[in-house]
Short mmCIF file of N, CA, C and O in Angstrom, two decimals:
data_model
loop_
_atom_site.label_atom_id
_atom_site.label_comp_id
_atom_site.label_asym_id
_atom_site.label_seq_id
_atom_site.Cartn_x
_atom_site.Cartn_y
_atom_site.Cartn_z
N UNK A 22 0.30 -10.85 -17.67
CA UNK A 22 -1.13 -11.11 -17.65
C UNK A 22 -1.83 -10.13 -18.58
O UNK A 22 -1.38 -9.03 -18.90
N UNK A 23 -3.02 -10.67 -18.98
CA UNK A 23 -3.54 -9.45 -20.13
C UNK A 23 -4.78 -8.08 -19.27
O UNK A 23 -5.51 -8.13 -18.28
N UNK A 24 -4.54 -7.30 -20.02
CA UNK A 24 -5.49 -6.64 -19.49
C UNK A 24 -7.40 -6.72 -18.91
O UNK A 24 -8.05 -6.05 -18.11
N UNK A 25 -7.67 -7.69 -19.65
CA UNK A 25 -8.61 -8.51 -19.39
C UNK A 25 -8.53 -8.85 -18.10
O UNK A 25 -9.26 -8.26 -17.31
N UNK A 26 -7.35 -10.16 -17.47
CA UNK A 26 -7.49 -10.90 -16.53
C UNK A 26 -7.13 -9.82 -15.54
O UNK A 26 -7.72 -9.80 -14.46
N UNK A 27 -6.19 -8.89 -15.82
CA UNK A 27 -5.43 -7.93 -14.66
C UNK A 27 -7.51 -6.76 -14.34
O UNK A 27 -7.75 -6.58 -13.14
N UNK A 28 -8.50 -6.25 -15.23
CA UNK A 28 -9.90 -5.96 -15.05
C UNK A 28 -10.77 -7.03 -13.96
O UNK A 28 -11.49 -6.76 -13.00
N UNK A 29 -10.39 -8.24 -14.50
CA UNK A 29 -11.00 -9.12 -13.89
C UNK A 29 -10.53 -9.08 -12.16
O UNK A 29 -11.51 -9.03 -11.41
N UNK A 30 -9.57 -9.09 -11.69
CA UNK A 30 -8.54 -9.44 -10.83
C UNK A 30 -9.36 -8.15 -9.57
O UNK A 30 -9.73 -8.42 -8.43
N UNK A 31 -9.43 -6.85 -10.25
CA UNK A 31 -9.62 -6.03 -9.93
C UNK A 31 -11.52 -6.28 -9.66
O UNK A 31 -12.00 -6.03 -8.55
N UNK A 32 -12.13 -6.63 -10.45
CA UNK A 32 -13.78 -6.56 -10.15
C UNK A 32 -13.92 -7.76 -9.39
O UNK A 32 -15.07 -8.00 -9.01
N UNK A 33 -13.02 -8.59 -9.06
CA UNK A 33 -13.21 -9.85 -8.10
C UNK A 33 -13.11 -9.06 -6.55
O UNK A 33 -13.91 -9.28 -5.64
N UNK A 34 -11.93 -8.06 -6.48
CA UNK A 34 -11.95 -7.88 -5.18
C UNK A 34 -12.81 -6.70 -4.54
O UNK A 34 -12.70 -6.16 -3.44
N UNK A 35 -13.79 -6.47 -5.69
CA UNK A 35 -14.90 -5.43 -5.49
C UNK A 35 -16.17 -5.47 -5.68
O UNK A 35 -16.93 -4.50 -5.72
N UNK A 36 -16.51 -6.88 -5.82
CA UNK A 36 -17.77 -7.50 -6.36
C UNK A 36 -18.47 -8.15 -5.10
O UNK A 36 -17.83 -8.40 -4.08
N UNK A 37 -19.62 -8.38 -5.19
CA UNK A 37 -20.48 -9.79 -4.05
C UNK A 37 -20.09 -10.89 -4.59
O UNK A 37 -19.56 -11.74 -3.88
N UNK A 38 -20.26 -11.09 -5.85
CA UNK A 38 -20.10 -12.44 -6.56
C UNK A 38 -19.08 -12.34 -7.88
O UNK A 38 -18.55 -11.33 -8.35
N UNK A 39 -19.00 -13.75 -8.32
CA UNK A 39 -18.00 -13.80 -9.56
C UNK A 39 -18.62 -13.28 -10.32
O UNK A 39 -18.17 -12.42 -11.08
N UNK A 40 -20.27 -13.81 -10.30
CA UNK A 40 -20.80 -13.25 -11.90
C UNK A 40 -20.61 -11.84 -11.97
O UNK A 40 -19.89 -11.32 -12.82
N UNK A 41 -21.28 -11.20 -11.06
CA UNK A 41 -20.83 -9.59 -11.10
C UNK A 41 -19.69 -9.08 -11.62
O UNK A 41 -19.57 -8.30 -12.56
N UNK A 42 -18.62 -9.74 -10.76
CA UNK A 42 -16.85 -9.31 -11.24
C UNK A 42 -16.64 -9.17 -12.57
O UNK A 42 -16.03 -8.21 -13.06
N UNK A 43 -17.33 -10.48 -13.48
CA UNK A 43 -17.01 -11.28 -15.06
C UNK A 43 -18.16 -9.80 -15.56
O UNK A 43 -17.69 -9.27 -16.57
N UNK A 44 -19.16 -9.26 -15.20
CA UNK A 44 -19.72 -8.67 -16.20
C UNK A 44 -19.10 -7.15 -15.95
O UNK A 44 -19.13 -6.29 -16.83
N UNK A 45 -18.45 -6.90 -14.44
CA UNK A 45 -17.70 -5.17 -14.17
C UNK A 45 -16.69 -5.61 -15.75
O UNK A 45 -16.66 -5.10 -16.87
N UNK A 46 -16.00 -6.68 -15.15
CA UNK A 46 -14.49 -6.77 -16.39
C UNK A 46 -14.59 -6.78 -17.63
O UNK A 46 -13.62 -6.63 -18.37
N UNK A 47 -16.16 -7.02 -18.16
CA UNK A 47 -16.58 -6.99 -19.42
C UNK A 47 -16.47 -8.31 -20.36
O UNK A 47 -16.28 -8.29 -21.58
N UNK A 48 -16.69 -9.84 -19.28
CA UNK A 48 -16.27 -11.05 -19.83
C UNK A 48 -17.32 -11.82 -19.52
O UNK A 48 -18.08 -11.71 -18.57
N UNK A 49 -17.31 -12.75 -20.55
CA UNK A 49 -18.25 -13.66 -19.75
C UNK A 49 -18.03 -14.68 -19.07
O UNK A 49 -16.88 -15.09 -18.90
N UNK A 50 -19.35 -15.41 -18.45
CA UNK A 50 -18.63 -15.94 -16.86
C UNK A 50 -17.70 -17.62 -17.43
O UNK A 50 -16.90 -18.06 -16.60
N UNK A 51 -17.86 -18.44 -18.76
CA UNK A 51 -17.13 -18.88 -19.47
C UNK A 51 -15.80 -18.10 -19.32
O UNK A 51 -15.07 -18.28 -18.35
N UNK A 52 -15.53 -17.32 -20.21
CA UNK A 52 -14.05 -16.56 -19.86
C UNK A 52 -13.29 -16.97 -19.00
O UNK A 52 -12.24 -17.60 -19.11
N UNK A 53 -14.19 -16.38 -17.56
CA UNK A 53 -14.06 -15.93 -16.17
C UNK A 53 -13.60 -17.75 -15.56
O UNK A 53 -13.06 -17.99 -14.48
N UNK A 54 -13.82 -18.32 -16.12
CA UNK A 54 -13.74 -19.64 -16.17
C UNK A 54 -12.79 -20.32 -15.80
O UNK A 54 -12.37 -20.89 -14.79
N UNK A 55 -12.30 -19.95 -17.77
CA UNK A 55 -11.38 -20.51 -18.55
C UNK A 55 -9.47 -19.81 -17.49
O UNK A 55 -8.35 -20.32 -17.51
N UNK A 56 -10.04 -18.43 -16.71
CA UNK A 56 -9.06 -17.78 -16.02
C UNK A 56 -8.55 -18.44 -14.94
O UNK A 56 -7.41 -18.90 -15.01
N UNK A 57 -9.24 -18.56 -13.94
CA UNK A 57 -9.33 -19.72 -12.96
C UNK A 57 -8.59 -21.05 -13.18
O UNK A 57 -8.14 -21.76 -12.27
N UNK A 58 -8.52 -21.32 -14.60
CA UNK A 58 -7.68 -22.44 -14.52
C UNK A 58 -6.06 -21.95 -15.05
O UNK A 58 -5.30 -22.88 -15.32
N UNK A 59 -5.73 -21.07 -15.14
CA UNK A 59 -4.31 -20.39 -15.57
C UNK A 59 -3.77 -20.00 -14.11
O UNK A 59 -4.09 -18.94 -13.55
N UNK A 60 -2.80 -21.11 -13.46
CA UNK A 60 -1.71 -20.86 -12.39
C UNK A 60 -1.64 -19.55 -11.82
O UNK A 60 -1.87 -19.03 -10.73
N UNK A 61 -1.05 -19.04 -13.47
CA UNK A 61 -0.63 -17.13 -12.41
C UNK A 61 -1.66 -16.18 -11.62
O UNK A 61 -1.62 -15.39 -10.67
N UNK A 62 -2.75 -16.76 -12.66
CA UNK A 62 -4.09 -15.83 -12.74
C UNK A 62 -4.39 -16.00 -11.20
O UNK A 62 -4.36 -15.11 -10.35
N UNK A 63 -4.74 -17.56 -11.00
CA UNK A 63 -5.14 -18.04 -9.40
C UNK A 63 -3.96 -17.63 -8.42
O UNK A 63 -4.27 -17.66 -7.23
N UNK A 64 -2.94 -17.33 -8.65
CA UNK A 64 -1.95 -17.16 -7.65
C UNK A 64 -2.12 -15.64 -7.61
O UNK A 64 -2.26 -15.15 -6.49
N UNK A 65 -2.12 -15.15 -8.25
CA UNK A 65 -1.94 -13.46 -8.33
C UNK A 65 -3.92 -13.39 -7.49
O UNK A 65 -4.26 -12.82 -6.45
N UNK A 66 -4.31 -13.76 -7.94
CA UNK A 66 -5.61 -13.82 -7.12
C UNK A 66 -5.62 -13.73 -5.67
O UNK A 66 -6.19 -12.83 -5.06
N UNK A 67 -4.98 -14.70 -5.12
CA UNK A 67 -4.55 -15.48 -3.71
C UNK A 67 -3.60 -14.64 -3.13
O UNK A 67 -3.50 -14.54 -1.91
N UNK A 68 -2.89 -14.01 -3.94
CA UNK A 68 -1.94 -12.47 -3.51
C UNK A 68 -2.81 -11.50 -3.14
O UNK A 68 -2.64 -10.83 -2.11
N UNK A 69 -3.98 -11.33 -4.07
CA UNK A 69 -4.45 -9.69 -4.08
C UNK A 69 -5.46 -9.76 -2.92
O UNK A 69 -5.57 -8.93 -2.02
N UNK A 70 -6.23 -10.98 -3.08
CA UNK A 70 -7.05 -10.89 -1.61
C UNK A 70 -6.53 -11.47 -0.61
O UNK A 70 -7.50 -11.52 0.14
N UNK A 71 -5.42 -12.11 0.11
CA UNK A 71 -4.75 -12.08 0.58
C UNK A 71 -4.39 -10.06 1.38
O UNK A 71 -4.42 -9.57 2.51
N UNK A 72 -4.13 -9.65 0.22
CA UNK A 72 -3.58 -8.34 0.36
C UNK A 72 -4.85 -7.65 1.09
O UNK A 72 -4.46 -7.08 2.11
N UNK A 73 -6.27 -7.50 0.89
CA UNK A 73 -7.71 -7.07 1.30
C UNK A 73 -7.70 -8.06 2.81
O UNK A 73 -7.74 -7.39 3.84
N UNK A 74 -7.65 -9.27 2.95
CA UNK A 74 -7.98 -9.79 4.31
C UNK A 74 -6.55 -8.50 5.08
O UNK A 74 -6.99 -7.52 5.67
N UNK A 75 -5.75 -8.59 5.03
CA UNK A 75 -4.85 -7.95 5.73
C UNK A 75 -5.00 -6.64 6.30
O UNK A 75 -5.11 -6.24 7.45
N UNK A 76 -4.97 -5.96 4.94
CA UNK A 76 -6.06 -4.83 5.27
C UNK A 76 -7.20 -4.46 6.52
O UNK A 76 -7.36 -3.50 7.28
N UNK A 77 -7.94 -5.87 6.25
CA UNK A 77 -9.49 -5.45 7.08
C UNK A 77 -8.93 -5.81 8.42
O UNK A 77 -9.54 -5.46 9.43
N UNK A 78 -7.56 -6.65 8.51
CA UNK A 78 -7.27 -7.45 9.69
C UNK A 78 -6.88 -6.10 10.53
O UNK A 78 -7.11 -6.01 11.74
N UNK A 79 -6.30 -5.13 9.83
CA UNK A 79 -5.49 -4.26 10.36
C UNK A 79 -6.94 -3.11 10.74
O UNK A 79 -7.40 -2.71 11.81
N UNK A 80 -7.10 -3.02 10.15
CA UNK A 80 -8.42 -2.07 10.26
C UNK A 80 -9.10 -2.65 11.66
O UNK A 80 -9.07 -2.12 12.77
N UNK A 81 -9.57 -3.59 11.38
CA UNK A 81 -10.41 -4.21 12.84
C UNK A 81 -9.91 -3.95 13.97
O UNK A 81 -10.58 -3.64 14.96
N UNK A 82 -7.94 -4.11 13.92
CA UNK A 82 -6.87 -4.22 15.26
C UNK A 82 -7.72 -2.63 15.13
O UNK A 82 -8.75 -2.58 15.80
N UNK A 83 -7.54 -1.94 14.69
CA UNK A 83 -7.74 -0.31 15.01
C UNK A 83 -8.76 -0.13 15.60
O UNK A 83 -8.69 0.59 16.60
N UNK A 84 -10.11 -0.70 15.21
CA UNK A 84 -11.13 -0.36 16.04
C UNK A 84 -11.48 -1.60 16.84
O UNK A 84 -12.61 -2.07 16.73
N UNK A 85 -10.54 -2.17 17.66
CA UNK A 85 -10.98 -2.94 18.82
C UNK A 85 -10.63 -1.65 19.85
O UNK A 85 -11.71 -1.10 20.08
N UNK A 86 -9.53 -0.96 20.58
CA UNK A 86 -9.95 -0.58 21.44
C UNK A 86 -11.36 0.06 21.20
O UNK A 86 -12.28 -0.75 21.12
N UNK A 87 -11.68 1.34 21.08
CA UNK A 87 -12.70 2.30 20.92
C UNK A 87 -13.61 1.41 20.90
O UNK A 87 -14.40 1.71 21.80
N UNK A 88 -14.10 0.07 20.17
CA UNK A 88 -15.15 -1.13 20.08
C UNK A 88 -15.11 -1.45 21.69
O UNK A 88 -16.25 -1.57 22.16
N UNK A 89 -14.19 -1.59 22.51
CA UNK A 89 -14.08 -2.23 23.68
C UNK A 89 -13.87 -1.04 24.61
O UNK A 89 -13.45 -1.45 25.69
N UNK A 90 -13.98 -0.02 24.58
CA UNK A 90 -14.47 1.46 25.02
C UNK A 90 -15.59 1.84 25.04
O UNK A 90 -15.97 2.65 25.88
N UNK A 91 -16.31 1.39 24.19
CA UNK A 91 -17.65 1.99 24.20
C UNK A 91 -18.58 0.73 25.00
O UNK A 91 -19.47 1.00 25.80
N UNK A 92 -18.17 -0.71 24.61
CA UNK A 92 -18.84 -1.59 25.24
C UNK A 92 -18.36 -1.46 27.03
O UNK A 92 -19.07 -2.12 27.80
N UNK A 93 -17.30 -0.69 27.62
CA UNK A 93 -16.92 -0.39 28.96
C UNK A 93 -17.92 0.42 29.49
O UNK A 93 -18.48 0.26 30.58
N UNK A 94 -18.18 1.49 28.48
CA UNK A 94 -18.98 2.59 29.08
C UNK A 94 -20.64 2.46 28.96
O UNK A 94 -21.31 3.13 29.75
N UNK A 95 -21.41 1.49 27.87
CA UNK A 95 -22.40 1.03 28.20
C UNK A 95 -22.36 -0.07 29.85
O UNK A 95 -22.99 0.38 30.81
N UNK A 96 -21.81 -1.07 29.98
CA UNK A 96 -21.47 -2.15 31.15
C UNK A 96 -21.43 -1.08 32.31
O UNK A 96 -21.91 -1.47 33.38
N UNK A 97 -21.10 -0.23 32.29
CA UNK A 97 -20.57 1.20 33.48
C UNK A 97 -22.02 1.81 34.04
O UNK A 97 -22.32 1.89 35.23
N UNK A 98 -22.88 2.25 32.87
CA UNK A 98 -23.31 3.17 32.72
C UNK A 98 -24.70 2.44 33.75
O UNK A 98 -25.39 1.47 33.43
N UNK A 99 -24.80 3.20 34.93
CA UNK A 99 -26.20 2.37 35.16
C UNK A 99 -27.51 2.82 34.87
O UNK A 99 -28.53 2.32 35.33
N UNK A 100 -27.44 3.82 34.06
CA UNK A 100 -28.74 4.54 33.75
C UNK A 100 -29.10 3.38 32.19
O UNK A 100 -30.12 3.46 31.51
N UNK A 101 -27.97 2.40 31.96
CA UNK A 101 -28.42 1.91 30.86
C UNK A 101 -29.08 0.57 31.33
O UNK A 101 -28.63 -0.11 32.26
N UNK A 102 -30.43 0.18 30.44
CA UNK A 102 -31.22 -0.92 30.69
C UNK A 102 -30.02 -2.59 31.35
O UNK A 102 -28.99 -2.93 30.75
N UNK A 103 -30.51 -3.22 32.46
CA UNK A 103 -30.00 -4.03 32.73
C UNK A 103 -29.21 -5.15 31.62
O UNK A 103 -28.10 -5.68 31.66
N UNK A 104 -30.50 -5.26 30.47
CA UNK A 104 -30.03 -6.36 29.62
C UNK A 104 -28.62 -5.61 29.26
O UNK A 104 -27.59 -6.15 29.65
N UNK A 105 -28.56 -4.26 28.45
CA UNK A 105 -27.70 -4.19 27.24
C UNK A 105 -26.53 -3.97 28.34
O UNK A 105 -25.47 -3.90 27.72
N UNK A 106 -26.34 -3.87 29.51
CA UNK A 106 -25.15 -3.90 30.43
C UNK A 106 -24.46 -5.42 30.30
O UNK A 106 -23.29 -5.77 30.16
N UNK A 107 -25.73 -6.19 30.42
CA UNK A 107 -24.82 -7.94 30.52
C UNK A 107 -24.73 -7.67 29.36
O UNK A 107 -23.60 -7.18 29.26
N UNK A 108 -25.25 -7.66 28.28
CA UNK A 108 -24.58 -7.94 26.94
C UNK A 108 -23.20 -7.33 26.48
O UNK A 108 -22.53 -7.84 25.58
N UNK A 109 -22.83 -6.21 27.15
CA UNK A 109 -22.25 -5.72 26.72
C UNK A 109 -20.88 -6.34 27.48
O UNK A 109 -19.85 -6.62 26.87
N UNK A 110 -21.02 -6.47 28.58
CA UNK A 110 -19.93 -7.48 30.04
C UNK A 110 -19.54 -8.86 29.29
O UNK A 110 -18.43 -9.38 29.23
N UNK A 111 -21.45 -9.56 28.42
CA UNK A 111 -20.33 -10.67 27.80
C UNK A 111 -19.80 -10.44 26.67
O UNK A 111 -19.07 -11.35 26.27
N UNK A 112 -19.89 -9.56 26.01
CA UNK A 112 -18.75 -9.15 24.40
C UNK A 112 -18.15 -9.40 24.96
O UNK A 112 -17.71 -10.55 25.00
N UNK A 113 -17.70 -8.23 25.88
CA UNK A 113 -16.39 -7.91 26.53
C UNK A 113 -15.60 -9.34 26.62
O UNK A 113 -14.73 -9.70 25.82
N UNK A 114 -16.21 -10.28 28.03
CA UNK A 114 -15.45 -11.36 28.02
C UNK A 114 -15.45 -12.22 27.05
O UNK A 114 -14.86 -13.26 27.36
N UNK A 115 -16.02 -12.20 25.66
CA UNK A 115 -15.89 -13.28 24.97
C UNK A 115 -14.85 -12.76 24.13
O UNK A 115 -14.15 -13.61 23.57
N UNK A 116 -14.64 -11.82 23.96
CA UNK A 116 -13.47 -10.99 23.25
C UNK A 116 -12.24 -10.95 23.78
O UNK A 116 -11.09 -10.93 23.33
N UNK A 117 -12.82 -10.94 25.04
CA UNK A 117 -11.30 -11.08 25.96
C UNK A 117 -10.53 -12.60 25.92
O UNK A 117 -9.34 -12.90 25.78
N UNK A 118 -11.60 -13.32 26.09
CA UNK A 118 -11.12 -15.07 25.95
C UNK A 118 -11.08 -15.04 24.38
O UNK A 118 -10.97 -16.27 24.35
N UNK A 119 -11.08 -14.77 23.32
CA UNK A 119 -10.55 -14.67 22.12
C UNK A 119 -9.28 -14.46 22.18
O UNK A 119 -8.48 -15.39 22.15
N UNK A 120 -8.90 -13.13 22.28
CA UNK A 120 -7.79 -12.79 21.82
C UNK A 120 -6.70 -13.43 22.83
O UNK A 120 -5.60 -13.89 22.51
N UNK A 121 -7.22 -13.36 24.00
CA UNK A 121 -6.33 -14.58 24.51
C UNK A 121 -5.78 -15.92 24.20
O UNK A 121 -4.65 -16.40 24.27
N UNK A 122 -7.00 -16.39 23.79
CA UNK A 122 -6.49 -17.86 23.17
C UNK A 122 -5.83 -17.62 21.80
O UNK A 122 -5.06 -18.44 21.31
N UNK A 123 -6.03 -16.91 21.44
CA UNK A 123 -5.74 -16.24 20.07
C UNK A 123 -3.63 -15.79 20.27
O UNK A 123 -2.63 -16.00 19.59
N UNK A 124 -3.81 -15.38 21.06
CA UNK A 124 -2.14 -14.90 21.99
C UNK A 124 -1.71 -16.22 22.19
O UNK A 124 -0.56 -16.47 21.85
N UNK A 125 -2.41 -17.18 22.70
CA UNK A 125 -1.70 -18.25 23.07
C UNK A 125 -1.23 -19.26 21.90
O UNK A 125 -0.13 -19.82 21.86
N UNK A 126 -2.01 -19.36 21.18
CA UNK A 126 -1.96 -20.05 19.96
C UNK A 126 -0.53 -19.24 19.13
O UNK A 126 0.47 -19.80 18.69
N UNK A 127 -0.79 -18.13 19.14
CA UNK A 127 0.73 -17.78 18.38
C UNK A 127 1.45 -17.62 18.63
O UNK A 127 2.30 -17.26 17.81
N UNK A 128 1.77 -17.77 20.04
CA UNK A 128 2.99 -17.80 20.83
C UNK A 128 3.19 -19.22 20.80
O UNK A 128 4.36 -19.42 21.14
N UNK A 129 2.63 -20.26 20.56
CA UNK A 129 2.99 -21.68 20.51
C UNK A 129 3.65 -21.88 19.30
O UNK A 129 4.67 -22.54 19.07
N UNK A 130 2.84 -21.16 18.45
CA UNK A 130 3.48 -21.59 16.99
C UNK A 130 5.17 -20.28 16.84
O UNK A 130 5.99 -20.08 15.95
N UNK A 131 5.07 -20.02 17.47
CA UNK A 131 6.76 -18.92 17.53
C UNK A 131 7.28 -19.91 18.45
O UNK A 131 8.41 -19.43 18.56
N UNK A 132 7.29 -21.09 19.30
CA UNK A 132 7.66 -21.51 19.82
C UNK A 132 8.09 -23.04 19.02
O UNK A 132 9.24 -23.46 19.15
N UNK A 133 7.19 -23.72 18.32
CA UNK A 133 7.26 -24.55 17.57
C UNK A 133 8.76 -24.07 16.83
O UNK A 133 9.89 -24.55 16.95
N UNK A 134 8.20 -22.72 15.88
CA UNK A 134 9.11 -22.44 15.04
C UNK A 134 10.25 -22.35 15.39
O UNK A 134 11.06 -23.02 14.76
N UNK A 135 10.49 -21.91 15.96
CA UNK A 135 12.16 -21.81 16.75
C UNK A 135 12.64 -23.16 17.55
O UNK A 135 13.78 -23.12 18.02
N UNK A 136 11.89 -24.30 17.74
CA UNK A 136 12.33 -25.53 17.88
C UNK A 136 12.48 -26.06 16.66
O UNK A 136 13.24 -27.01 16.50
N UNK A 137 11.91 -25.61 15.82
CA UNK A 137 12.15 -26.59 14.29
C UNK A 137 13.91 -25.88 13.88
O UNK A 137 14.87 -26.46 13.37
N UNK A 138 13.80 -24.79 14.23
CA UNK A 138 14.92 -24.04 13.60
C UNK A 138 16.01 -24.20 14.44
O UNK A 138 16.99 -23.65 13.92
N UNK A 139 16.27 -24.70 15.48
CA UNK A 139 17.28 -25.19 16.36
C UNK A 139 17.55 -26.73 16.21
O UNK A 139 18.58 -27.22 16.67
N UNK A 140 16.37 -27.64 15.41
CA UNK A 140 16.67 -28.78 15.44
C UNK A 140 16.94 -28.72 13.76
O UNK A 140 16.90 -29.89 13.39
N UNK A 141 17.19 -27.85 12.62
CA UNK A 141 17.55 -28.08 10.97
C UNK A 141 19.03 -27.18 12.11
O UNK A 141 20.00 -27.56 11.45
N UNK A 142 19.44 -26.61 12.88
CA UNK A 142 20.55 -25.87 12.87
C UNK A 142 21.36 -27.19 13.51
O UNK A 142 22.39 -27.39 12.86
N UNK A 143 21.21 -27.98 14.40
CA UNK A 143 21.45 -28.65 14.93
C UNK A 143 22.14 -30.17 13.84
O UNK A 143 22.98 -31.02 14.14
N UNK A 144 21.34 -29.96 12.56
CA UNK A 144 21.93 -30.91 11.41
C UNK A 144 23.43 -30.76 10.80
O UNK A 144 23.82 -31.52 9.92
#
């Protein structure tokens, strides 16, 4: 890839917008374009932020407890105003029925998977 698209690649995953990215990389948004339609360019793209969602995914796992610690100790606290106690009781449970269904869902699909893989072993 040229140094151009590898600038570009880089101000995409640090920008608000494309136009921004095309003027950090020093291209114009034509260029920026013409890149988008080159296979590697879009795949190496789909790698690198790919690589940033993962990141933030992991970051977030880190601050859910302490996030769900502090919303315990407001819900606890009774010197705190009635409202921000329920609000804080329903994070809690809507977070809780998240990641639950969230558990369940990928334990189905590890379950799928290993039926698909017992029925190609089974060929």
């Amino acid at each position: 890839m040229t140094p151009n698209k590898e600038k570009l690649l880089v101000a995409l995953l640090t920008s608000r917008t494309k136009k921004e990215a095309a003027a950090a990389a020093g291209i114009s948004d034509r260029t920026m374009r013409s890149y988008f339609e080159d296979k590697e360019f879009c795949q190496r793209y789909r790698e690198a932020f790919a690589g940033v969602v993962q990141d933030a995914t992991r970051r977030a796992q880190q601050l859910l407890e302490p996030a769900l610690s502090t919303l315990q100790t407001v819900m606890e606290d009774e010197e705190i105003p009635a409202q921000a106690r329920i609000t804080a009781a329903k994070s809690i449970i809507d977070y809780s029925l998240k990641l639950t269904e969230q558990a369940d869902i990928l334990e189905q699909l590890r379950e799928l998977e290993r039926w698909k893989e017992e029925l190609n072993g089974n060929r």
